[in-house]
Short mmCIF file of N, CA and C in Angstrom, two decimals:
data_model
loop_
_atom_site.label_atom_id
_atom_site.label_comp_id
_atom_site.label_asym_id
_atom_site.label_seq_id
_atom_site.Cartn_x
_atom_site.Cartn_y
_atom_site.Cartn_z
N MET N 1 0.94 -0.86 0.04
CA MET N 1 -0.06 0.30 -0.19
C MET N 1 0.83 1.23 0.12
N TYR N 2 2.20 0.99 0.83
CA TYR N 2 2.59 2.25 1.13
C TYR N 2 3.54 2.62 -0.30
N ARG N 3 3.67 1.75 -1.21
CA ARG N 3 4.04 1.83 -2.63
C ARG N 3 3.42 2.16 -3.49
N MET N 4 2.56 2.06 -3.69
CA MET N 4 0.63 2.41 -4.83
C MET N 4 0.78 4.27 -3.81
N LYS N 5 0.71 4.76 -2.99
CA LYS N 5 0.91 5.66 -2.28
C LYS N 5 2.00 6.37 -2.91
N LYS N 6 2.94 5.96 -3.05
CA LYS N 6 3.94 6.81 -3.27
C LYS N 6 4.24 7.22 -4.75
N ILE N 7 3.64 6.29 -5.32
CA ILE N 7 3.30 6.43 -6.91
C ILE N 7 2.33 7.01 -6.87
N SER N 8 1.23 6.82 -6.48
CA SER N 8 -0.13 8.08 -6.64
C SER N 8 0.66 9.25 -6.19
N LEU N 9 1.41 9.84 -5.26
CA LEU N 9 2.10 11.56 -5.22
C LEU N 9 2.76 11.63 -6.11
N PHE N 10 3.82 10.65 -6.29
CA PHE N 10 4.25 10.99 -7.89
C PHE N 10 3.67 11.62 -8.98
N ALA N 11 2.51 10.48 -9.09
CA ALA N 11 1.69 11.17 -9.92
C ALA N 11 0.91 12.08 -10.17
N MET N 12 0.57 12.18 -8.96
CA MET N 12 -0.15 13.66 -8.87
C MET N 12 0.63 15.33 -8.85
N VAL N 13 2.36 15.40 -8.60
CA VAL N 13 3.40 16.55 -8.02
C VAL N 13 3.49 16.70 -10.33
N VAL N 14 3.38 15.40 -10.53
CA VAL N 14 3.01 15.62 -12.33
C VAL N 14 2.34 16.49 -12.89
N PHE N 15 0.85 15.26 -12.65
CA PHE N 15 -0.31 16.07 -12.73
C PHE N 15 -0.14 17.24 -12.82
N TYR N 16 0.02 18.45 -11.66
CA TYR N 16 -0.40 19.41 -11.19
C TYR N 16 0.70 20.39 -11.82
N VAL N 17 2.02 20.02 -11.91
CA VAL N 17 3.21 20.54 -12.79
C VAL N 17 3.15 20.80 -13.82
N ALA N 18 2.76 19.40 -14.46
CA ALA N 18 2.40 19.32 -16.13
C ALA N 18 0.97 20.79 -16.38
N ALA N 19 0.08 20.66 -15.47
CA ALA N 19 -1.54 21.62 -15.72
C ALA N 19 -0.67 22.79 -15.56
N GLY N 20 0.01 23.21 -14.39
CA GLY N 20 0.83 24.35 -14.56
C GLY N 20 0.85 25.33 -15.38
N ILE N 21 1.96 24.36 -15.92
CA ILE N 21 3.03 24.91 -17.11
C ILE N 21 2.24 25.00 -18.31
N ASN N 22 0.72 24.47 -18.56
CA ASN N 22 0.08 24.28 -19.10
C ASN N 22 -0.96 25.63 -19.28
N HIS N 23 -0.58 25.78 -18.17
CA HIS N 23 -1.23 27.74 -17.84
C HIS N 23 -0.74 28.68 -18.51
N PHE N 24 0.63 28.37 -19.26
CA PHE N 24 1.08 29.75 -19.53
C PHE N 24 1.64 28.96 -21.31
N TRP N 25 1.47 27.78 -21.68
CA TRP N 25 1.37 26.64 -22.59
C TRP N 25 0.32 27.60 -23.34
N HIS N 26 -0.35 27.41 -22.98
CA HIS N 26 -2.20 27.72 -23.54
C HIS N 26 -2.60 28.16 -23.06
N PRO N 27 -2.57 30.08 -22.57
CA PRO N 27 -3.03 30.73 -21.96
C PRO N 27 -4.78 31.29 -22.21
N ASP N 28 -5.19 30.58 -23.83
CA ASP N 28 -6.24 31.47 -24.03
C ASP N 28 -7.44 30.36 -24.13
N PHE N 29 -7.40 28.67 -23.54
CA PHE N 29 -8.00 27.54 -23.25
C PHE N 29 -8.53 28.02 -22.17
N TYR N 30 -7.50 28.74 -20.95
CA TYR N 30 -8.42 29.25 -19.39
C TYR N 30 -8.81 30.50 -19.70
N LEU N 31 -8.50 31.01 -20.66
CA LEU N 31 -9.10 32.62 -20.53
C LEU N 31 -10.38 32.31 -20.66
N GLN N 32 -10.77 31.30 -22.17
CA GLN N 32 -12.07 31.43 -22.56
C GLN N 32 -13.24 30.76 -21.33
N ILE N 33 -12.71 29.95 -20.63
CA ILE N 33 -13.58 29.50 -19.45
C ILE N 33 -13.64 30.40 -18.65
N MET N 34 -12.82 31.54 -18.41
CA MET N 34 -13.20 32.29 -17.28
C MET N 34 -14.52 32.68 -16.92
N PRO N 35 -15.30 33.09 -15.58
CA PRO N 35 -16.11 33.41 -15.69
C PRO N 35 -16.03 35.07 -16.10
N LYS N 36 -17.36 35.48 -16.45
CA LYS N 36 -17.02 37.10 -16.87
C LYS N 36 -17.54 37.98 -15.70
N TRP N 37 -17.48 37.66 -14.71
CA TRP N 37 -17.52 38.18 -13.37
C TRP N 37 -16.73 37.76 -12.75
N LEU N 38 -15.65 37.74 -13.17
CA LEU N 38 -14.02 37.72 -12.14
C LEU N 38 -13.28 38.76 -12.84
N PRO N 39 -12.61 39.47 -12.53
CA PRO N 39 -11.60 40.46 -12.57
C PRO N 39 -9.96 39.77 -13.54
N TYR N 40 -9.56 40.62 -14.24
CA TYR N 40 -8.18 40.49 -14.38
C TYR N 40 -7.96 39.27 -14.98
N HIS N 41 -8.67 38.96 -15.91
CA HIS N 41 -8.57 37.24 -16.30
C HIS N 41 -7.15 36.33 -16.78
N LYS N 42 -6.29 37.56 -17.35
CA LYS N 42 -4.65 36.99 -17.96
C LYS N 42 -3.90 36.78 -16.12
N GLY N 43 -4.21 37.60 -14.94
CA GLY N 43 -3.46 37.39 -13.92
C GLY N 43 -3.85 36.15 -13.55
N LEU N 44 -5.26 35.89 -13.28
CA LEU N 44 -5.95 35.22 -12.37
C LEU N 44 -5.36 33.86 -13.24
N VAL N 45 -5.25 33.15 -14.41
CA VAL N 45 -5.22 31.96 -15.04
C VAL N 45 -3.24 32.38 -14.53
N MET N 46 -2.48 33.10 -15.14
CA MET N 46 -1.50 32.89 -14.59
C MET N 46 -1.16 32.74 -12.74
N LEU N 47 -1.81 33.04 -12.36
CA LEU N 47 -1.65 32.96 -10.88
C LEU N 47 -2.39 31.46 -10.44
N SER N 48 -3.52 30.94 -11.05
CA SER N 48 -3.30 29.54 -10.90
C SER N 48 -2.55 28.64 -11.42
N GLY N 49 -1.82 29.10 -12.26
CA GLY N 49 -0.86 28.23 -13.08
C GLY N 49 -0.02 28.76 -11.79
N ILE N 50 0.42 29.81 -11.53
CA ILE N 50 2.31 29.51 -10.29
C ILE N 50 1.54 28.69 -9.50
N CYS N 51 0.61 28.97 -9.00
CA CYS N 51 -0.32 28.15 -7.60
C CYS N 51 0.09 26.44 -7.50
N GLU N 52 -0.80 25.98 -8.54
CA GLU N 52 -0.44 24.65 -9.44
C GLU N 52 0.94 23.90 -8.84
N ILE N 53 1.87 25.04 -9.99
CA ILE N 53 3.23 24.34 -9.69
C ILE N 53 3.71 24.39 -8.54
N LEU N 54 3.72 25.41 -7.84
CA LEU N 54 4.53 25.57 -6.37
C LEU N 54 3.16 24.45 -5.32
N PHE N 55 2.10 24.35 -5.85
CA PHE N 55 1.58 23.14 -4.88
C PHE N 55 2.46 21.77 -5.18
N ALA N 56 2.29 21.45 -5.93
CA ALA N 56 2.94 20.40 -6.74
C ALA N 56 3.92 20.21 -5.38
N LEU N 57 5.12 21.32 -5.87
CA LEU N 57 5.98 20.95 -5.30
C LEU N 57 6.18 20.99 -3.62
N LEU N 58 5.41 21.39 -3.39
CA LEU N 58 5.25 21.33 -1.57
C LEU N 58 4.87 20.09 -1.62
N LEU N 59 4.07 18.66 -2.18
CA LEU N 59 3.75 17.82 -2.11
C LEU N 59 4.83 17.02 -2.11
N ILE N 60 5.95 16.81 -2.13
CA ILE N 60 7.34 16.42 -2.75
C ILE N 60 8.10 16.48 -0.93
N PHE N 61 8.28 17.08 -0.34
CA PHE N 61 8.42 17.34 0.85
C PHE N 61 7.40 16.68 1.62
N PRO N 62 7.76 15.99 2.74
CA PRO N 62 7.38 15.58 4.10
C PRO N 62 6.85 16.34 5.05
N SER N 63 7.56 17.34 5.56
CA SER N 63 7.21 18.23 5.94
C SER N 63 5.92 19.55 5.55
N THR N 64 6.08 19.46 3.42
CA THR N 64 4.97 20.66 3.89
C THR N 64 3.95 20.01 2.84
N ARG N 65 3.78 18.62 2.51
CA ARG N 65 2.73 17.91 1.87
C ARG N 65 1.52 17.93 2.60
N ARG N 66 1.04 18.17 3.90
CA ARG N 66 -0.40 18.02 4.55
C ARG N 66 -0.58 19.80 3.58
N LEU N 67 0.82 20.67 3.69
CA LEU N 67 -0.20 21.87 3.15
C LEU N 67 -0.52 22.25 2.00
N GLY N 68 0.80 21.42 0.62
CA GLY N 68 0.65 21.57 -1.07
C GLY N 68 -1.06 20.52 -0.52
N ALA N 69 -1.24 19.90 -0.17
CA ALA N 69 -2.38 18.94 -0.22
C ALA N 69 -4.50 19.87 0.06
N TRP N 70 -3.39 20.59 0.93
CA TRP N 70 -4.72 21.48 1.43
C TRP N 70 -4.87 22.82 0.58
N CYS N 71 -3.81 23.47 -0.37
CA CYS N 71 -3.37 24.34 -0.99
C CYS N 71 -4.21 24.04 -2.65
N ILE N 72 -4.14 23.09 -2.23
CA ILE N 72 -4.84 22.06 -4.01
C ILE N 72 -6.24 21.57 -3.57
N ILE N 73 -6.58 21.45 -2.62
CA ILE N 73 -7.71 21.28 -2.21
C ILE N 73 -8.92 22.61 -2.36
N LEU N 74 -7.95 23.65 -1.73
CA LEU N 74 -8.56 25.07 -2.17
C LEU N 74 -8.85 25.58 -3.47
N LEU N 75 -7.52 25.50 -4.30
CA LEU N 75 -7.30 25.83 -5.78
C LEU N 75 -8.45 25.06 -6.12
N LEU N 76 -8.87 23.64 -6.05
CA LEU N 76 -9.71 23.13 -6.60
C LEU N 76 -11.11 23.41 -6.51
N ILE N 77 -11.05 24.13 -5.61
CA ILE N 77 -12.83 24.73 -5.29
C ILE N 77 -13.01 26.02 -5.85
N ALA N 78 -12.01 26.60 -5.98
CA ALA N 78 -11.61 28.53 -6.50
C ALA N 78 -12.01 28.06 -8.01
N VAL N 79 -11.73 27.24 -8.55
CA VAL N 79 -11.10 27.12 -9.81
C VAL N 79 -12.82 26.00 -10.39
N PHE N 80 -13.59 25.39 -9.77
CA PHE N 80 -14.23 25.12 -9.92
C PHE N 80 -15.39 26.16 -10.16
N PRO N 81 -15.81 27.97 -10.48
CA PRO N 81 -16.49 28.66 -11.57
C PRO N 81 -15.97 28.11 -12.62
N ALA N 82 -14.66 27.78 -13.20
CA ALA N 82 -14.56 28.10 -14.70
C ALA N 82 -15.01 26.64 -15.38
N ASN N 83 -14.93 25.43 -14.26
CA ASN N 83 -15.25 24.44 -15.45
C ASN N 83 -16.98 24.71 -15.38
N ILE N 84 -18.02 25.23 -14.30
CA ILE N 84 -19.39 25.51 -14.48
C ILE N 84 -19.00 25.92 -16.13
N GLN N 85 -18.40 27.43 -16.05
CA GLN N 85 -17.70 28.52 -17.27
C GLN N 85 -18.12 27.74 -18.58
N MET N 86 -17.45 26.74 -18.53
CA MET N 86 -16.65 25.65 -19.27
C MET N 86 -17.81 25.31 -20.12
N MET N 87 -19.03 24.22 -19.12
CA MET N 87 -19.81 23.80 -19.60
C MET N 87 -20.99 24.59 -20.34
N ILE N 88 -21.09 25.45 -19.50
CA ILE N 88 -22.19 26.47 -20.38
C ILE N 88 -21.77 27.45 -21.32
N ASN N 89 -20.92 27.21 -22.20
CA ASN N 89 -19.78 27.61 -23.02
C ASN N 89 -19.87 27.16 -24.07
N TYR N 90 -19.83 25.80 -23.65
CA TYR N 90 -19.61 24.39 -24.66
C TYR N 90 -21.35 23.89 -25.18
N MET N 91 -22.72 24.24 -23.99
CA MET N 91 -23.52 24.04 -24.31
C MET N 91 -24.45 25.60 -24.91
N ASN N 92 -24.04 26.36 -24.86
CA ASN N 92 -24.33 27.49 -25.92
C ASN N 92 -23.80 27.92 -27.29
N GLU N 93 -22.35 26.48 -27.44
CA GLU N 93 -22.05 26.56 -28.48
C GLU N 93 -22.01 25.51 -29.32
N SER N 94 -23.37 24.42 -28.85
CA SER N 94 -23.49 23.15 -29.27
C SER N 94 -21.62 22.37 -29.48
N ASN N 95 -21.10 22.63 -28.59
CA ASN N 95 -20.18 22.08 -29.21
C ASN N 95 -19.82 20.28 -28.78
N PRO N 96 -19.44 20.12 -29.61
CA PRO N 96 -19.45 18.53 -29.40
C PRO N 96 -18.39 18.01 -27.83
N LYS N 97 -17.48 18.96 -27.85
CA LYS N 97 -16.64 18.23 -26.51
C LYS N 97 -17.45 18.45 -25.29
N LEU N 98 -18.83 18.40 -25.25
CA LEU N 98 -19.82 19.31 -24.08
C LEU N 98 -19.37 17.65 -22.80
N TRP N 99 -19.30 16.78 -23.52
CA TRP N 99 -19.11 15.67 -22.36
C TRP N 99 -18.07 15.60 -21.86
N ILE N 100 -16.82 16.37 -22.43
CA ILE N 100 -15.62 16.71 -21.37
C ILE N 100 -16.07 17.99 -20.44
N ALA N 101 -16.75 18.88 -20.73
CA ALA N 101 -17.10 19.51 -19.16
C ALA N 101 -18.03 19.44 -18.22
N ILE N 102 -18.27 18.17 -18.93
CA ILE N 102 -19.52 17.34 -18.14
C ILE N 102 -18.98 16.66 -16.88
N ILE N 103 -18.30 15.81 -17.55
CA ILE N 103 -17.22 15.03 -16.72
C ILE N 103 -16.32 15.85 -15.55
N ARG N 104 -15.89 16.73 -16.21
CA ARG N 104 -15.13 17.54 -15.52
C ARG N 104 -15.29 17.80 -14.21
N LEU N 105 -16.88 17.92 -13.89
CA LEU N 105 -17.66 18.56 -12.82
C LEU N 105 -17.87 17.62 -11.87
N PRO N 106 -17.96 16.61 -11.90
CA PRO N 106 -17.40 15.45 -10.81
C PRO N 106 -16.42 14.94 -10.67
N LEU N 107 -15.52 15.11 -11.67
CA LEU N 107 -14.03 14.79 -11.38
C LEU N 107 -13.13 15.49 -10.70
N GLN N 108 -13.92 17.07 -10.00
CA GLN N 108 -13.32 17.57 -9.65
C GLN N 108 -13.28 17.32 -8.21
N ILE N 109 -14.46 16.49 -7.86
CA ILE N 109 -14.53 15.56 -6.72
C ILE N 109 -13.63 14.88 -6.25
N VAL N 110 -13.30 13.85 -7.47
CA VAL N 110 -12.42 12.79 -7.28
C VAL N 110 -10.75 13.63 -7.09
N LEU N 111 -10.28 14.45 -7.72
CA LEU N 111 -9.56 15.67 -7.55
C LEU N 111 -9.55 15.74 -6.37
N ILE N 112 -10.29 16.28 -5.68
CA ILE N 112 -10.20 17.01 -4.11
C ILE N 112 -9.88 15.52 -3.27
N TRP N 113 -11.02 14.41 -3.60
CA TRP N 113 -10.60 12.87 -2.65
C TRP N 113 -8.99 13.11 -2.62
N TRP N 114 -8.30 12.94 -4.11
CA TRP N 114 -6.84 12.50 -4.18
C TRP N 114 -6.11 13.46 -3.39
N ALA N 115 -6.19 15.07 -3.68
CA ALA N 115 -5.83 15.59 -2.72
C ALA N 115 -5.32 15.29 -0.95
N TYR N 116 -6.76 15.06 -0.81
CA TYR N 116 -7.33 15.18 1.13
C TYR N 116 -6.60 13.89 1.16
N SER N 117 -5.44 12.36 0.65
CA SER N 117 -5.41 11.12 0.78
C SER N 117 -3.49 11.50 1.18
N PHE N 118 -3.69 12.59 0.30
CA PHE N 118 -2.12 13.59 0.83
C PHE N 118 -2.03 14.27 2.63
N THR N 119 -3.50 14.22 3.03
CA THR N 119 -3.51 15.62 4.03
C THR N 119 -2.47 14.60 5.01
N LYS N 120 -2.67 13.38 5.39
CA LYS N 120 -2.39 13.03 6.60
C LYS N 120 -0.90 12.30 6.06
N GLU N 121 0.23 11.92 7.19
CA GLU N 121 1.14 11.15 6.78
C GLU N 121 1.68 10.27 6.25
N LEU N 122 2.50 9.91 5.23
CA LEU N 122 2.21 8.99 4.44
C LEU N 122 3.18 7.52 5.59
N LYS N 123 2.91 6.23 6.01
CA LYS N 123 3.87 5.88 6.95
C LYS N 123 3.93 4.67 6.35
N TYR N 124 5.38 3.84 5.94
CA TYR N 124 5.59 2.97 6.22
C TYR N 124 5.37 1.72 7.08
N LYS N 125 4.45 0.44 6.62
CA LYS N 125 4.06 -0.19 7.09
C LYS N 125 4.85 -1.44 6.72
N GLY N 126 5.90 -1.96 6.84
CA GLY N 126 6.51 -2.94 6.62
C GLY N 126 6.37 -4.36 7.45
#
């Protein structure tokens, strides 16, 4: 179990670093799903990318892992309106990728659960 947890942790770090970098490589995607009522769209896209990278790096070290996991949970909650906006945009456009936007909504719960699994210390039980 410990080995699987370490693999899962590594996967989470890679996932969030890649997602964070993607905010800089493809900011237009994220700008399109920003809710209109939020100010400073480009700044918020860049900030969320920085946060994803930083929080992923916090997961690496046992002393900061719990903080990193809680920060990821808060970030996932904070970006949830963008996932809703994406679904609304795709519905209005009759976008064939609407199913992806719909799946993203409950996927947030899975991602939150995944991050939550690292809010407790990893213990080796040999």
